[in-house]
Amino acid sequence: MESYGLMLKKAREAKKVDIEQAARETSISQQYIVALEEEDEKVFPGEPYLYGFLKNYAEYLGVNSETACVLYKNKKIQEEI
């Protein structure tokens, strides 16, 4: 199964949107967009921030935000095993 970061990056590239433009149009800082695409969760001040940005960014890209959140949750579960 595809990771949430790769799914977001592919969607952004398919729309031919660069990170600067995505940041401007979503009001999500470039740092957080890069962190979402690279699945670098430690960048966020807390999990609620990550969830909020993940949902907003996925919706902006036309990606199912529920799917993105499930992929994130599954990754967290795998890391705990």
Short mmCIF file of N, CA and C in Angstrom, two decimals:
data_model
loop_
_atom_site.label_atom_id
_atom_site.label_comp_id
_atom_site.label_asym_id
_atom_site.label_seq_id
_atom_site.Cartn_x
_atom_site.Cartn_y
_atom_site.Cartn_z
N MET A 1 0.85 -1.19 0.00
CA MET A 1 0.00 0.00 0.00
C MET A 1 0.89 1.25 0.00
N GLU A 2 0.45 2.24 -0.73
CA GLU A 2 1.19 3.49 -0.86
C GLU A 2 1.21 4.26 0.46
N SER A 3 2.28 5.00 0.70
CA SER A 3 2.36 5.81 1.91
C SER A 3 1.63 7.14 1.68
N TYR A 4 1.22 7.77 2.79
CA TYR A 4 0.49 9.04 2.65
C TYR A 4 1.38 10.13 2.06
N GLY A 5 2.65 10.14 2.41
CA GLY A 5 3.56 11.16 1.89
C GLY A 5 3.74 11.05 0.39
N LEU A 6 3.94 9.83 -0.08
CA LEU A 6 4.11 9.61 -1.51
C LEU A 6 2.82 9.95 -2.26
N MET A 7 1.69 9.60 -1.69
CA MET A 7 0.40 9.91 -2.30
C MET A 7 0.24 11.42 -2.47
N LEU A 8 0.59 12.18 -1.43
CA LEU A 8 0.47 13.64 -1.49
C LEU A 8 1.43 14.23 -2.52
N LYS A 9 2.66 13.75 -2.51
CA LYS A 9 3.67 14.27 -3.44
C LYS A 9 3.26 14.00 -4.88
N LYS A 10 2.81 12.78 -5.16
CA LYS A 10 2.37 12.43 -6.53
C LYS A 10 1.20 13.31 -6.97
N ALA A 11 0.27 13.54 -6.06
CA ALA A 11 -0.90 14.37 -6.39
C ALA A 11 -0.46 15.80 -6.69
N ARG A 12 0.46 16.33 -5.88
CA ARG A 12 0.95 17.71 -6.11
C ARG A 12 1.66 17.80 -7.45
N GLU A 13 2.52 16.83 -7.74
CA GLU A 13 3.26 16.86 -8.99
C GLU A 13 2.34 16.69 -10.19
N ALA A 14 1.31 15.86 -10.04
CA ALA A 14 0.35 15.66 -11.13
C ALA A 14 -0.41 16.96 -11.45
N LYS A 15 -0.62 17.77 -10.41
CA LYS A 15 -1.30 19.06 -10.62
C LYS A 15 -0.34 20.15 -11.08
N LYS A 16 0.95 19.79 -11.17
CA LYS A 16 2.00 20.73 -11.57
C LYS A 16 2.03 21.96 -10.65
N VAL A 17 1.98 21.68 -9.36
CA VAL A 17 2.03 22.71 -8.34
C VAL A 17 3.34 22.53 -7.57
N ASP A 18 4.10 23.62 -7.41
CA ASP A 18 5.31 23.49 -6.61
C ASP A 18 4.97 23.76 -5.13
N ILE A 19 5.93 23.49 -4.28
CA ILE A 19 5.70 23.60 -2.84
C ILE A 19 5.38 25.04 -2.44
N GLU A 20 6.04 26.01 -3.06
CA GLU A 20 5.77 27.42 -2.75
C GLU A 20 4.32 27.79 -3.05
N GLN A 21 3.84 27.37 -4.21
CA GLN A 21 2.47 27.67 -4.60
C GLN A 21 1.47 26.97 -3.66
N ALA A 22 1.74 25.73 -3.33
CA ALA A 22 0.86 24.99 -2.41
C ALA A 22 0.80 25.68 -1.06
N ALA A 23 1.94 26.15 -0.59
CA ALA A 23 1.99 26.84 0.70
C ALA A 23 1.17 28.13 0.66
N ARG A 24 1.32 28.88 -0.41
CA ARG A 24 0.56 30.13 -0.57
C ARG A 24 -0.94 29.86 -0.59
N GLU A 25 -1.34 28.86 -1.35
CA GLU A 25 -2.77 28.61 -1.57
C GLU A 25 -3.45 27.89 -0.40
N THR A 26 -2.67 27.24 0.45
CA THR A 26 -3.26 26.52 1.59
C THR A 26 -3.02 27.21 2.92
N SER A 27 -2.12 28.19 2.94
CA SER A 27 -1.69 28.83 4.18
C SER A 27 -1.01 27.84 5.13
N ILE A 28 -0.44 26.79 4.56
CA ILE A 28 0.38 25.83 5.32
C ILE A 28 1.83 26.15 4.96
N SER A 29 2.69 26.30 5.95
CA SER A 29 4.07 26.68 5.66
C SER A 29 4.76 25.60 4.82
N GLN A 30 5.73 26.04 4.03
CA GLN A 30 6.49 25.11 3.19
C GLN A 30 7.12 24.01 4.03
N GLN A 31 7.59 24.37 5.20
CA GLN A 31 8.24 23.41 6.10
C GLN A 31 7.29 22.25 6.41
N TYR A 32 6.02 22.55 6.67
CA TYR A 32 5.07 21.50 7.00
C TYR A 32 4.65 20.69 5.78
N ILE A 33 4.58 21.34 4.62
CA ILE A 33 4.25 20.60 3.40
C ILE A 33 5.35 19.59 3.08
N VAL A 34 6.59 20.03 3.17
CA VAL A 34 7.72 19.13 2.94
C VAL A 34 7.69 17.99 3.96
N ALA A 35 7.41 18.32 5.22
CA ALA A 35 7.35 17.31 6.27
C ALA A 35 6.25 16.28 6.01
N LEU A 36 5.10 16.74 5.52
CA LEU A 36 4.02 15.80 5.19
C LEU A 36 4.45 14.86 4.06
N GLU A 37 5.03 15.42 3.03
CA GLU A 37 5.43 14.60 1.88
C GLU A 37 6.56 13.65 2.23
N GLU A 38 7.41 14.04 3.17
CA GLU A 38 8.53 13.19 3.59
C GLU A 38 8.19 12.34 4.82
N GLU A 39 6.97 12.50 5.31
CA GLU A 39 6.48 11.76 6.49
C GLU A 39 7.39 11.99 7.70
N ASP A 40 7.77 13.23 7.90
CA ASP A 40 8.64 13.62 9.01
C ASP A 40 7.77 14.21 10.12
N GLU A 41 7.14 13.33 10.90
CA GLU A 41 6.16 13.77 11.89
C GLU A 41 6.75 14.60 13.03
N LYS A 42 8.04 14.45 13.29
CA LYS A 42 8.64 15.16 14.43
C LYS A 42 8.70 16.69 14.23
N VAL A 43 8.49 17.14 13.00
CA VAL A 43 8.51 18.58 12.69
C VAL A 43 7.30 19.29 13.32
N PHE A 44 6.21 18.59 13.47
CA PHE A 44 4.96 19.19 13.94
C PHE A 44 4.95 19.35 15.46
N PRO A 45 4.33 20.43 15.95
CA PRO A 45 4.30 20.67 17.40
C PRO A 45 3.42 19.68 18.15
N GLY A 46 2.60 18.93 17.44
CA GLY A 46 1.75 17.92 18.07
C GLY A 46 0.93 17.21 17.01
N GLU A 47 0.41 16.05 17.37
CA GLU A 47 -0.35 15.26 16.41
C GLU A 47 -1.60 15.97 15.88
N PRO A 48 -2.31 16.75 16.71
CA PRO A 48 -3.48 17.47 16.17
C PRO A 48 -3.12 18.40 15.01
N TYR A 49 -1.95 19.03 15.08
CA TYR A 49 -1.49 19.89 13.99
C TYR A 49 -1.25 19.06 12.73
N LEU A 50 -0.57 17.93 12.91
CA LEU A 50 -0.29 17.07 11.78
C LEU A 50 -1.59 16.64 11.11
N TYR A 51 -2.57 16.18 11.90
CA TYR A 51 -3.86 15.75 11.34
C TYR A 51 -4.54 16.89 10.59
N GLY A 52 -4.56 18.06 11.18
CA GLY A 52 -5.21 19.20 10.53
C GLY A 52 -4.57 19.56 9.21
N PHE A 53 -3.24 19.65 9.21
CA PHE A 53 -2.52 19.98 7.98
C PHE A 53 -2.67 18.86 6.95
N LEU A 54 -2.63 17.62 7.40
CA LEU A 54 -2.77 16.49 6.49
C LEU A 54 -4.13 16.51 5.80
N LYS A 55 -5.19 16.74 6.57
CA LYS A 55 -6.54 16.80 5.99
C LYS A 55 -6.66 17.96 5.00
N ASN A 56 -6.21 19.13 5.42
CA ASN A 56 -6.32 20.32 4.56
C ASN A 56 -5.51 20.18 3.27
N TYR A 57 -4.31 19.67 3.40
CA TYR A 57 -3.44 19.53 2.25
C TYR A 57 -4.00 18.48 1.28
N ALA A 58 -4.47 17.37 1.82
CA ALA A 58 -5.06 16.32 0.98
C ALA A 58 -6.27 16.86 0.21
N GLU A 59 -7.13 17.60 0.91
CA GLU A 59 -8.32 18.16 0.25
C GLU A 59 -7.91 19.16 -0.83
N TYR A 60 -6.93 19.97 -0.56
CA TYR A 60 -6.43 20.93 -1.55
C TYR A 60 -5.95 20.21 -2.82
N LEU A 61 -5.30 19.06 -2.63
CA LEU A 61 -4.77 18.32 -3.77
C LEU A 61 -5.81 17.44 -4.45
N GLY A 62 -7.00 17.35 -3.88
CA GLY A 62 -8.03 16.50 -4.45
C GLY A 62 -7.86 15.04 -4.07
N VAL A 63 -7.13 14.81 -3.00
CA VAL A 63 -6.91 13.46 -2.49
C VAL A 63 -7.92 13.22 -1.37
N ASN A 64 -8.40 12.00 -1.25
CA ASN A 64 -9.34 11.67 -0.18
C ASN A 64 -8.62 11.83 1.16
N SER A 65 -9.07 12.80 1.96
CA SER A 65 -8.39 13.09 3.23
C SER A 65 -8.55 11.94 4.22
N GLU A 66 -9.67 11.23 4.15
CA GLU A 66 -9.87 10.07 5.05
C GLU A 66 -8.82 9.00 4.75
N THR A 67 -8.56 8.77 3.47
CA THR A 67 -7.56 7.77 3.07
C THR A 67 -6.18 8.19 3.57
N ALA A 68 -5.85 9.47 3.42
CA ALA A 68 -4.55 9.97 3.88
C ALA A 68 -4.41 9.77 5.38
N CYS A 69 -5.46 10.05 6.14
CA CYS A 69 -5.41 9.88 7.60
C CYS A 69 -5.28 8.41 7.99
N VAL A 70 -5.97 7.53 7.27
CA VAL A 70 -5.88 6.09 7.55
C VAL A 70 -4.46 5.61 7.28
N LEU A 71 -3.86 6.06 6.18
CA LEU A 71 -2.48 5.67 5.88
C LEU A 71 -1.53 6.16 6.97
N TYR A 72 -1.75 7.36 7.47
CA TYR A 72 -0.93 7.88 8.57
C TYR A 72 -1.10 7.01 9.82
N LYS A 73 -2.35 6.72 10.17
CA LYS A 73 -2.62 5.89 11.37
C LYS A 73 -1.98 4.52 11.23
N ASN A 74 -2.08 3.92 10.05
CA ASN A 74 -1.49 2.60 9.82
C ASN A 74 0.03 2.64 9.99
N LYS A 75 0.65 3.71 9.52
CA LYS A 75 2.10 3.86 9.69
C LYS A 75 2.46 3.93 11.17
N LYS A 76 1.67 4.71 11.93
CA LYS A 76 1.94 4.83 13.37
C LYS A 76 1.81 3.47 14.07
N ILE A 77 0.81 2.71 13.68
CA ILE A 77 0.60 1.37 14.27
C ILE A 77 1.80 0.47 13.95
N GLN A 78 2.25 0.51 12.69
CA GLN A 78 3.40 -0.32 12.29
C GLN A 78 4.66 0.05 13.07
N GLU A 79 4.84 1.33 13.35
CA GLU A 79 6.02 1.79 14.08
C GLU A 79 6.00 1.32 15.54
N GLU A 80 4.79 1.11 16.07
CA GLU A 80 4.67 0.69 17.47
C GLU A 80 4.89 -0.80 17.66
N ILE A 81 4.83 -1.56 16.59
CA ILE A 81 4.98 -3.02 16.69
C ILE A 81 6.43 -3.40 16.84
#
